[in-house]
C-alpha cells in the first residue's frame, strides 16, 4: 500500500549536501549474488525449524567494524562510543569507504545505536525495551518497569518509531515484524479502534462490548468520504463503488479461525452482539449496502433475514454464544441506478448432528429454546409444548439459556421477520409444528421385546428431568401414547405407521420384501435420522421461501455484491466429520486468498517496472490434492468406503493410512485417528461417525411416512428428498435397503457446492475481512498476544504484510539529500519503492529535525510571549481598575436603591399586618364582651326573679354570685353559636356561587333566545317580502291582461263590425284565460293565510318556551329539548313552504308568458288583415 511522504521532507532540501544524520537502520532484506533483493519471510524473528521457503539469512560481520548503510557512496560512518551515540543530533564527518562493500543485514548496526527493540519474554509475550549497550553477541536491555536484562543480540527485533504508533494501515510500519504488528493492533484496540488495514485486508478485533462506530452518522460519513479510517463500511462502500464504476461483480469474504487450547490457543469467530465477529460483520456490511442501495423497500426484507437464519442456523457453543453452524453466501443484486433490486441466499453444510446431540454446556439451535419460551398459550396448547428442560434433545447439555438474551423476545422478533419475508401465518404454524415434532421425537423411547434385543416404542411413558441434571424414566398410566401421538398429530401421519417406521425396516431382496425388526441402537439411529432430516429439510425450505420473497425476477441486471459468511478453520480435542469438511472449505478459500493478493502485489511491481526477484508465496495445493485427488484422495476413499455395507470407521481409518501414508500432508495415527497438515496447522481427526454422517441415510420407510402425511410440509420434504437423487445407488448399499433420499454422499455434494462457490468468487472482485478474537474469556479490554498472533498467522495476514520485497510510498524528494543509497530503493514509473527499514530512518531524521526546529521556535515564541504578556498585564491592570471602579459604583447605587425600597415595603407590610391583627383582636373582644354581658344580664334577671320568689344569694356588698359551672356552660354555648354562624356563612357563600352560576347560565340562555328570535324575525321578513313581491307581480300581470283583452275587443269591433261570431269567440277566449288567473290569486291568498297562521303559532310556542325557561310559567317539560324540536319543525315547514311558493310562481309566470305571446300574435294578425283589406 502506498502512502505519500509528509511535507516535512520538502523543508530538508535546504540542508547541506554533506550533512549526515545518525539513524537507526535495520533491514531484514538480503541481497543475493545477482544483486536482486531477497527477503526473510518472517523478519528476523527466530523460529523453530528455520526460515520458510528455504531462504536463509546471510551472516554479517559482527562487532564495531560494521558499516552504516546510511552514508553516501564511498563513505562510512565513523565509529563512536556509547556516550557519543547518545547525542543523536550531532553530525558525523564522512570518511572514505570501499565501493566493493555490499549491503546486507543491518541488524548489527542497529544494535550499536540506542534504539528501542522488541524482546521475547519466557512466557512468549513481546516486551519493548531500550538497548543500553552491546558487547559482542550480547546486549543490555532496559525494560519499561526499570528492569535491566542481558540478552543475545540476535534475538532482538527492531521497533518502529513512536510516530507510527497506532497507524490505521499496518503496511505503513517501517518494520513489519510480529511484535510491531501485535503492538499496533493492541494500541488501537485500547482506544476502541477495532478496525485496522493490513494492505488489502481489513482486520477486525472483537471488542466484546458496544463501540460507537455504527449508525446513520457513520454511514453518511463514509458515503461522503469524510471519514477514511478503516471500517466495514469502508469495505462495503469500496465494493459498491467499484461495482458501479467497473461493472464487475464484487464479493466480501469474512473469515476467522477456531482452534482449541490443545493447539496453543483458542480462536473463534464472534461472540454475541459484540459487533466484530464474522456474523456481526456480515450484518454490518449488509446494513451499509441497504442504506446506500435502499429505496425500493426490499432492503428491509434482506436485513430481516438475519434473525431468521440466526434462529434456525446458530447455536451456543463453549466459546461463542451465537456461533453460525452453517455457511451462507448472500448475493445482493443491484439495478442500473445502484439500488437494491433483490437478493439470493445460498447455505452450506448445516450441522444436523446438533439437533440430536449437544456437548455439555452448549445448546442446540436457538429456535427450539425461543419456541419453548415465547410461544403463546394457544400455540403451546396446539403443539402440546412444555418447558425446554423436559425435552431430551435440549436437556442433555444442561444449558437452557444465555446470559443477557431473552429467548421469548427473540421469538417474537423471528415471527415479525417471517411476516416481513411473506411467510404466511399458516406456514408459520406448520414450521412451529415441525419444530415441536422434532422435540417430541427425541422423547420417544424404546423397550426390548425379545431376546434378540429387538425393540418397539414405549406406549405409555413420558420424559422427566431430574433435579440433579440426569435423565430418568417414569412409567405413567396414560390414556394414549403421549410422545408418539403428539408427533403423529404434528406431522399429520398415522400413529401405527409411525410406530412401524421406528421399530421395523422393509428390505428388498430381489423381488421380495423382508421386514426386519430393529435393535435398540438401530431404532435410536432411525429416530434421530428422521429428526435430523425433518429439521434439515425445514431449514432448506425456509431458505427457499426467503429466496422467493427476495427474488429479482425481471429486474436482474447482472450486478451484484456477494457477502460470504462461512465458518473458519476449526481444531478441537476431538475433530469429526464436520471439522473435516469445514477445514477442507477453508483450504480452498485460503488458496483463493493467497493467489489473489500476491498476484495483485506482483502485478503492481511489473506495472511500475521494478527489478525484483519473484517470491513464490506459500501454496496449499498439496493439501488440496490430498483431499480432492482421484482415486486416492480423502474424499474419494471416504465415498468408496461409504458404499460398502460392512464398512466401519476403523476400516476407513486403515484404508486412509494404507493409501495416503506417503503424502507429506497426511500422517496416520493409532486406531481411528489420522492427522492432516493444513495451512493453519496440524489437525487430528477421529473417523468415528464419518461413514454415517457422510451417508446421511434416511430409509425409504421414513420417506414413505413423510409422503403419507396430511400436512403439506412433510410431503414437500419427502418430494425434495426424492428430487435430490441424480443417479440411483448401486451395489451392496442398494441391496441392503439403503436410503432413497441421499443418492450422493454429503462430502460429494459439499465438494460440488464448494467448486461452484469458488467459481462464483473467481468471477468477482474480492474484499477480505479477517475477524480476530483478542481473548478467550470474552471480556472487553483484555488483549492476549499469543492468541492474536496465532490467528494472524492462520489467517494469512502476516504473509500479506511481509511478502513484498519493497515498501511502497509516494514521495517527492531528492534522496541524495538524505544519503539513501540506490541499493535501498528503486524508482518505478509512478512510485518510489523502499526497502524495509528506510522509512524508519526518514522518520528518525524527521523527528530530530523537528525537535531542533521546535526548540528554536519555542525559545523565540517564549520570548515574544513574555514581552506580550508584560504589555497585556500592564494594560489589563489599568483596564481592570477602571472597570472594577465603575462596577462597584453601579453596585453601590443599586444597593442603596434596593435598601430604600426594602424599607418602604417593610413599613407598609408591617403596618398592614398590625392593622389586621388589631382588627381581629378587637372583633374577638367585642364578641366575647357581648356574650359575657348578655349572660350576666340574663343571670342577673334570673337572680332577681328568684329573689322576688324566695330570696337570692348575695354577698355582703349586694353583688350577684355566679356559679363556675353556669359560666362554663355559657361559654360553651357561645362557642357553639359561633361555629354554627361560620357554617351558615360558608353555606351562604356556596349558595351565592351557585346563584352566580345560575345567573350566568340564564344570561347565556337569554342571549341564545334573542339570537334565535332575531333569526326567526329575519326569516319571517324574508317570507313576507317574497309573498308581497309575488302579489304585486300577479296584480301587474292581471291588469296587463285585462287591458290587452279590452284593446283586442275594440279593434275587432272597429275593423269588422259585421263579424259578431268572431267577437263572441274572442270574448269567450279572454274569459277562459281570466279563469286561471283568478285561481292563481286564490292560491297566493291561501299561501299568505298559511304564512300568517304559522308565524303566529311559532311565535306563541317560542314565547311560551321562553316563559318556561325563565320560570314565569310552570310546565312539566324540558325547554331546551322542546326548543330544538320547535326549531326543527320550523326548518321543515320553511323548506316545504318555500318549495310550494317557488312552484306557484313558476306556474303563474308560465301562464303569463303564454298568454301575452298569444295576444300579441293575434293583434298583429288582425292589424295586417285590416291593412290588407283596406288596400284591396
mmCIF file with all atom_site columns, N, CA, C and O in Angstrom, residues 818-851:
data_model
loop_
_atom_site.group_PDB
_atom_site.id
_atom_site.type_symbol
_atom_site.label_atom_id
_atom_site.label_alt_id
_atom_site.label_comp_id
_atom_site.label_asym_id
_atom_site.label_entity_id
_atom_site.label_seq_id
_atom_site.pdbx_PDB_ins_code
_atom_site.Cartn_x
_atom_site.Cartn_y
_atom_site.Cartn_z
_atom_site.occupancy
_atom_site.B_iso_or_equiv
_atom_site.pdbx_formal_charge
_atom_site.auth_seq_id
_atom_site.auth_comp_id
_atom_site.auth_asym_id
_atom_site.auth_atom_id
_atom_site.pdbx_PDB_model_num
ATOM 1   N N  . UNK A 1 818 ? 19.262 12.879 1.658   1.00 0.00 ? 818 UNK A N  1
ATOM 2   C CA . UNK A 1 818 ? 19.116 12.072 2.869   1.00 0.00 ? 818 UNK A CA 1
ATOM 3   C C  . UNK A 1 818 ? 20.109 10.926 2.908   1.00 0.00 ? 818 UNK A C  1
ATOM 4   O O  . UNK A 1 818 ? 20.018 10.062 3.782   1.00 0.00 ? 818 UNK A O  1
ATOM 5   N N  . UNK A 1 819 ? 21.042 10.894 1.934   1.00 0.00 ? 819 UNK A N  1
ATOM 6   C CA . UNK A 1 819 ? 22.106 9.904  1.946   1.00 0.00 ? 819 UNK A CA 1
ATOM 7   C C  . UNK A 1 819 ? 21.564 8.469  1.906   1.00 0.00 ? 819 UNK A C  1
ATOM 8   O O  . UNK A 1 819 ? 22.046 7.581  2.600   1.00 0.00 ? 819 UNK A O  1
ATOM 9   N N  . UNK A 1 820 ? 20.513 8.243  1.108   1.00 0.00 ? 820 UNK A N  1
ATOM 10  C CA . UNK A 1 820 ? 19.964 6.899  0.933   1.00 0.00 ? 820 UNK A CA 1
ATOM 11  C C  . UNK A 1 820 ? 20.621 6.291  -0.303  1.00 0.00 ? 820 UNK A C  1
ATOM 12  O O  . UNK A 1 820 ? 20.562 6.854  -1.394  1.00 0.00 ? 820 UNK A O  1
ATOM 13  N N  . UNK A 1 821 ? 21.247 5.155  -0.125  1.00 0.00 ? 821 UNK A N  1
ATOM 14  C CA . UNK A 1 821 ? 21.955 4.511  -1.225  1.00 0.00 ? 821 UNK A CA 1
ATOM 15  C C  . UNK A 1 821 ? 20.978 3.965  -2.254  1.00 0.00 ? 821 UNK A C  1
ATOM 16  O O  . UNK A 1 821 ? 19.843 3.587  -1.926  1.00 0.00 ? 821 UNK A O  1
ATOM 17  N N  . UNK A 1 822 ? 21.384 3.906  -3.535  1.00 0.00 ? 822 UNK A N  1
ATOM 18  C CA . UNK A 1 822 ? 20.489 3.357  -4.580  1.00 0.00 ? 822 UNK A CA 1
ATOM 19  C C  . UNK A 1 822 ? 20.074 1.926  -4.325  1.00 0.00 ? 822 UNK A C  1
ATOM 20  O O  . UNK A 1 822 ? 19.018 1.497  -4.787  1.00 0.00 ? 822 UNK A O  1
ATOM 21  N N  . UNK A 1 823 ? 20.903 1.163  -3.572  1.00 0.00 ? 823 UNK A N  1
ATOM 22  C CA . UNK A 1 823 ? 20.534 -0.210 -3.286  1.00 0.00 ? 823 UNK A CA 1
ATOM 23  C C  . UNK A 1 823 ? 19.333 -0.317 -2.353  1.00 0.00 ? 823 UNK A C  1
ATOM 24  O O  . UNK A 1 823 ? 18.720 -1.377 -2.233  1.00 0.00 ? 823 UNK A O  1
ATOM 25  N N  . UNK A 1 824 ? 19.010 0.791  -1.677  1.00 0.00 ? 824 UNK A N  1
ATOM 26  C CA . UNK A 1 824 ? 17.949 0.761  -0.686  1.00 0.00 ? 824 UNK A CA 1
ATOM 27  C C  . UNK A 1 824 ? 16.593 1.164  -1.264  1.00 0.00 ? 824 UNK A C  1
ATOM 28  O O  . UNK A 1 824 ? 15.607 1.226  -0.548  1.00 0.00 ? 824 UNK A O  1
ATOM 29  N N  . UNK A 1 825 ? 16.531 1.466  -2.549  1.00 0.00 ? 825 UNK A N  1
ATOM 30  C CA . UNK A 1 825 ? 15.248 1.835  -3.145  1.00 0.00 ? 825 UNK A CA 1
ATOM 31  C C  . UNK A 1 825 ? 15.306 1.574  -4.641  1.00 0.00 ? 825 UNK A C  1
ATOM 32  O O  . UNK A 1 825 ? 16.376 1.388  -5.208  1.00 0.00 ? 825 UNK A O  1
ATOM 33  N N  . UNK A 1 826 ? 14.167 1.572  -5.255  1.00 0.00 ? 826 UNK A N  1
ATOM 34  C CA . UNK A 1 826 ? 14.065 1.518  -6.706  1.00 0.00 ? 826 UNK A CA 1
ATOM 35  C C  . UNK A 1 826 ? 12.971 2.477  -7.149  1.00 0.00 ? 826 UNK A C  1
ATOM 36  O O  . UNK A 1 826 ? 11.939 2.616  -6.477  1.00 0.00 ? 826 UNK A O  1
ATOM 37  N N  . UNK A 1 827 ? 13.204 3.098  -8.301  1.00 0.00 ? 827 UNK A N  1
ATOM 38  C CA . UNK A 1 827 ? 12.272 4.080  -8.823  1.00 0.00 ? 827 UNK A CA 1
ATOM 39  C C  . UNK A 1 827 ? 11.402 3.415  -9.878  1.00 0.00 ? 827 UNK A C  1
ATOM 40  O O  . UNK A 1 827 ? 11.913 2.874  -10.863 1.00 0.00 ? 827 UNK A O  1
ATOM 41  N N  . UNK A 1 828 ? 10.102 3.435  -9.653  1.00 0.00 ? 828 UNK A N  1
ATOM 42  C CA . UNK A 1 828 ? 9.163  2.911  -10.636 1.00 0.00 ? 828 UNK A CA 1
ATOM 43  C C  . UNK A 1 828 ? 8.657  4.006  -11.546 1.00 0.00 ? 828 UNK A C  1
ATOM 44  O O  . UNK A 1 828 ? 9.128  5.149  -11.520 1.00 0.00 ? 828 UNK A O  1
ATOM 45  N N  . UNK A 1 829 ? 7.676  3.650  -12.358 1.00 0.00 ? 829 UNK A N  1
ATOM 46  C CA . UNK A 1 829 ? 7.123  4.631  -13.286 1.00 0.00 ? 829 UNK A CA 1
ATOM 47  C C  . UNK A 1 829 ? 6.318  5.698  -12.548 1.00 0.00 ? 829 UNK A C  1
ATOM 48  O O  . UNK A 1 829 ? 6.311  6.868  -12.936 1.00 0.00 ? 829 UNK A O  1
ATOM 49  N N  . UNK A 1 830 ? 5.630  5.297  -11.513 1.00 0.00 ? 830 UNK A N  1
ATOM 50  C CA . UNK A 1 830 ? 4.748  6.243  -10.795 1.00 0.00 ? 830 UNK A CA 1
ATOM 51  C C  . UNK A 1 830 ? 5.077  6.335  -9.317  1.00 0.00 ? 830 UNK A C  1
ATOM 52  O O  . UNK A 1 830 ? 4.572  7.233  -8.645  1.00 0.00 ? 830 UNK A O  1
ATOM 53  N N  . UNK A 1 831 ? 5.908  5.433  -8.773  1.00 0.00 ? 831 UNK A N  1
ATOM 54  C CA . UNK A 1 831 ? 6.150  5.398  -7.339  1.00 0.00 ? 831 UNK A CA 1
ATOM 55  C C  . UNK A 1 831 ? 7.618  5.130  -7.063  1.00 0.00 ? 831 UNK A C  1
ATOM 56  O O  . UNK A 1 831 ? 8.371  4.695  -7.942  1.00 0.00 ? 831 UNK A O  1
ATOM 57  N N  . UNK A 1 832 ? 7.976  5.377  -5.825  1.00 0.00 ? 832 UNK A N  1
ATOM 58  C CA . UNK A 1 832 ? 9.321  5.081  -5.345  1.00 0.00 ? 832 UNK A CA 1
ATOM 59  C C  . UNK A 1 832 ? 9.191  3.981  -4.303  1.00 0.00 ? 832 UNK A C  1
ATOM 60  O O  . UNK A 1 832 ? 8.453  4.123  -3.329  1.00 0.00 ? 832 UNK A O  1
ATOM 61  N N  . UNK A 1 833 ? 9.918  2.878  -4.487  1.00 0.00 ? 833 UNK A N  1
ATOM 62  C CA . UNK A 1 833 ? 9.807  1.714  -3.621  1.00 0.00 ? 833 UNK A CA 1
ATOM 63  C C  . UNK A 1 833 ? 11.050 1.630  -2.751  1.00 0.00 ? 833 UNK A C  1
ATOM 64  O O  . UNK A 1 833 ? 12.176 1.601  -3.249  1.00 0.00 ? 833 UNK A O  1
ATOM 65  N N  . UNK A 1 834 ? 10.823 1.587  -1.398  1.00 0.00 ? 834 UNK A N  1
ATOM 66  C CA . UNK A 1 834 ? 11.911 1.499  -0.440  1.00 0.00 ? 834 UNK A CA 1
ATOM 67  C C  . UNK A 1 834 ? 12.028 0.084  0.082   1.00 0.00 ? 834 UNK A C  1
ATOM 68  O O  . UNK A 1 834 ? 11.059 -0.670 0.139   1.00 0.00 ? 834 UNK A O  1
ATOM 69  N N  . UNK A 1 835 ? 13.233 -0.238 0.525   1.00 0.00 ? 835 UNK A N  1
ATOM 70  C CA . UNK A 1 835 ? 13.422 -1.453 1.299   1.00 0.00 ? 835 UNK A CA 1
ATOM 71  C C  . UNK A 1 835 ? 12.889 -1.213 2.713   1.00 0.00 ? 835 UNK A C  1
ATOM 72  O O  . UNK A 1 835 ? 12.807 -0.091 3.185   1.00 0.00 ? 835 UNK A O  1
ATOM 73  N N  . UNK A 1 836 ? 12.577 -2.320 3.356   1.00 0.00 ? 836 UNK A N  1
ATOM 74  C CA . UNK A 1 836 ? 12.090 -2.232 4.728   1.00 0.00 ? 836 UNK A CA 1
ATOM 75  C C  . UNK A 1 836 ? 13.170 -1.626 5.624   1.00 0.00 ? 836 UNK A C  1
ATOM 76  O O  . UNK A 1 836 ? 14.325 -2.048 5.595   1.00 0.00 ? 836 UNK A O  1
ATOM 77  N N  . UNK A 1 837 ? 12.788 -0.676 6.444   1.00 0.00 ? 837 UNK A N  1
ATOM 78  C CA . UNK A 1 837 ? 13.695 -0.009 7.367   1.00 0.00 ? 837 UNK A CA 1
ATOM 79  C C  . UNK A 1 837 ? 14.060 1.393  6.941   1.00 0.00 ? 837 UNK A C  1
ATOM 80  O O  . UNK A 1 837 ? 14.436 2.212  7.776   1.00 0.00 ? 837 UNK A O  1
ATOM 81  N N  . UNK A 1 838 ? 13.952 1.689  5.628   1.00 0.00 ? 838 UNK A N  1
ATOM 82  C CA . UNK A 1 838 ? 14.345 3.017  5.163   1.00 0.00 ? 838 UNK A CA 1
ATOM 83  C C  . UNK A 1 838 ? 13.378 4.091  5.640   1.00 0.00 ? 838 UNK A C  1
ATOM 84  O O  . UNK A 1 838 ? 13.782 5.211  5.953   1.00 0.00 ? 838 UNK A O  1
ATOM 85  N N  . UNK A 1 839 ? 12.106 3.761  5.677   1.00 0.00 ? 839 UNK A N  1
ATOM 86  C CA . UNK A 1 839 ? 11.135 4.741  6.154   1.00 0.00 ? 839 UNK A CA 1
ATOM 87  C C  . UNK A 1 839 ? 11.379 5.066  7.616   1.00 0.00 ? 839 UNK A C  1
ATOM 88  O O  . UNK A 1 839 ? 11.205 6.200  8.065   1.00 0.00 ? 839 UNK A O  1
ATOM 89  N N  . UNK A 1 840 ? 11.828 4.076  8.388   1.00 0.00 ? 840 UNK A N  1
ATOM 90  C CA . UNK A 1 840 ? 12.156 4.354  9.782   1.00 0.00 ? 840 UNK A CA 1
ATOM 91  C C  . UNK A 1 840 ? 13.288 5.356  9.905   1.00 0.00 ? 840 UNK A C  1
ATOM 92  O O  . UNK A 1 840 ? 13.280 6.220  10.781  1.00 0.00 ? 840 UNK A O  1
ATOM 93  N N  . UNK A 1 841 ? 14.316 5.255  9.001   1.00 0.00 ? 841 UNK A N  1
ATOM 94  C CA . UNK A 1 841 ? 15.411 6.221  9.018   1.00 0.00 ? 841 UNK A CA 1
ATOM 95  C C  . UNK A 1 841 ? 14.888 7.611  8.711   1.00 0.00 ? 841 UNK A C  1
ATOM 96  O O  . UNK A 1 841 ? 15.250 8.598  9.371   1.00 0.00 ? 841 UNK A O  1
ATOM 97  N N  . UNK A 1 842 ? 14.032 7.715  7.691   1.00 0.00 ? 842 UNK A N  1
ATOM 98  C CA . UNK A 1 842 ? 13.466 9.021  7.349   1.00 0.00 ? 842 UNK A CA 1
ATOM 99  C C  . UNK A 1 842 ? 12.626 9.575  8.489   1.00 0.00 ? 842 UNK A C  1
ATOM 100 O O  . UNK A 1 842 ? 12.636 10.785 8.753   1.00 0.00 ? 842 UNK A O  1
ATOM 101 N N  . UNK A 1 843 ? 11.913 8.706  9.171   1.00 0.00 ? 843 UNK A N  1
ATOM 102 C CA . UNK A 1 843 ? 11.114 9.171  10.305  1.00 0.00 ? 843 UNK A CA 1
ATOM 103 C C  . UNK A 1 843 ? 12.003 9.647  11.445  1.00 0.00 ? 843 UNK A C  1
ATOM 104 O O  . UNK A 1 843 ? 11.702 10.649 12.104  1.00 0.00 ? 843 UNK A O  1
ATOM 105 N N  . UNK A 1 844 ? 13.111 8.933  11.690  1.00 0.00 ? 844 UNK A N  1
ATOM 106 C CA . UNK A 1 844 ? 14.040 9.391  12.726  1.00 0.00 ? 844 UNK A CA 1
ATOM 107 C C  . UNK A 1 844 ? 14.630 10.747 12.365  1.00 0.00 ? 844 UNK A C  1
ATOM 108 O O  . UNK A 1 844 ? 14.772 11.637 13.215  1.00 0.00 ? 844 UNK A O  1
ATOM 109 N N  . UNK A 1 845 ? 15.010 10.922 11.070  1.00 0.00 ? 845 UNK A N  1
ATOM 110 C CA . UNK A 1 845 ? 15.526 12.226 10.623  1.00 0.00 ? 845 UNK A CA 1
ATOM 111 C C  . UNK A 1 845 ? 14.489 13.306 10.822  1.00 0.00 ? 845 UNK A C  1
ATOM 112 O O  . UNK A 1 845 ? 14.795 14.423 11.273  1.00 0.00 ? 845 UNK A O  1
ATOM 113 N N  . UNK A 1 846 ? 13.281 12.962 10.492  1.00 0.00 ? 846 UNK A N  1
ATOM 114 C CA . UNK A 1 846 ? 12.201 13.941 10.669  1.00 0.00 ? 846 UNK A CA 1
ATOM 115 C C  . UNK A 1 846 ? 12.048 14.304 12.138  1.00 0.00 ? 846 UNK A C  1
ATOM 116 O O  . UNK A 1 846 ? 11.885 15.488 12.487  1.00 0.00 ? 846 UNK A O  1
ATOM 117 N N  . UNK A 1 847 ? 12.086 13.303 13.016  1.00 0.00 ? 847 UNK A N  1
ATOM 118 C CA . UNK A 1 847 ? 11.923 13.579 14.444  1.00 0.00 ? 847 UNK A CA 1
ATOM 119 C C  . UNK A 1 847 ? 13.017 14.499 14.965  1.00 0.00 ? 847 UNK A C  1
ATOM 120 O O  . UNK A 1 847 ? 12.748 15.458 15.705  1.00 0.00 ? 847 UNK A O  1
ATOM 121 N N  . UNK A 1 848 ? 14.287 14.211 14.577  1.00 0.00 ? 848 UNK A N  1
ATOM 122 C CA . UNK A 1 848 ? 15.387 15.047 15.073  1.00 0.00 ? 848 UNK A CA 1
ATOM 123 C C  . UNK A 1 848 ? 15.301 16.459 14.504  1.00 0.00 ? 848 UNK A C  1
ATOM 124 O O  . UNK A 1 848 ? 15.549 17.447 15.214  1.00 0.00 ? 848 UNK A O  1
ATOM 125 N N  . UNK A 1 849 ? 14.979 16.564 13.211  1.00 0.00 ? 849 UNK A N  1
ATOM 126 C CA . UNK A 1 849 ? 14.869 17.894 12.614  1.00 0.00 ? 849 UNK A CA 1
ATOM 127 C C  . UNK A 1 849 ? 13.751 18.690 13.258  1.00 0.00 ? 849 UNK A C  1
ATOM 128 O O  . UNK A 1 849 ? 13.921 19.867 13.609  1.00 0.00 ? 849 UNK A O  1
ATOM 129 N N  . UNK A 1 850 ? 12.632 18.045 13.403  1.00 0.00 ? 850 UNK A N  1
ATOM 130 C CA . UNK A 1 850 ? 11.517 18.738 14.042  1.00 0.00 ? 850 UNK A CA 1
ATOM 131 C C  . UNK A 1 850 ? 11.830 19.105 15.483  1.00 0.00 ? 850 UNK A C  1
ATOM 132 O O  . UNK A 1 850 ? 11.402 20.156 15.971  1.00 0.00 ? 850 UNK A O  1
ATOM 133 N N  . UNK A 1 851 ? 12.578 18.241 16.162  1.00 0.00 ? 851 UNK A N  1
ATOM 134 C CA . UNK A 1 851 ? 12.931 18.535 17.546  1.00 0.00 ? 851 UNK A CA 1
ATOM 135 C C  . UNK A 1 851 ? 13.791 19.801 17.640  1.00 0.00 ? 851 UNK A C  1
ATOM 136 O O  . UNK A 1 851 ? 13.555 20.669 18.486  1.00 0.00 ? 851 UNK A O  1
#
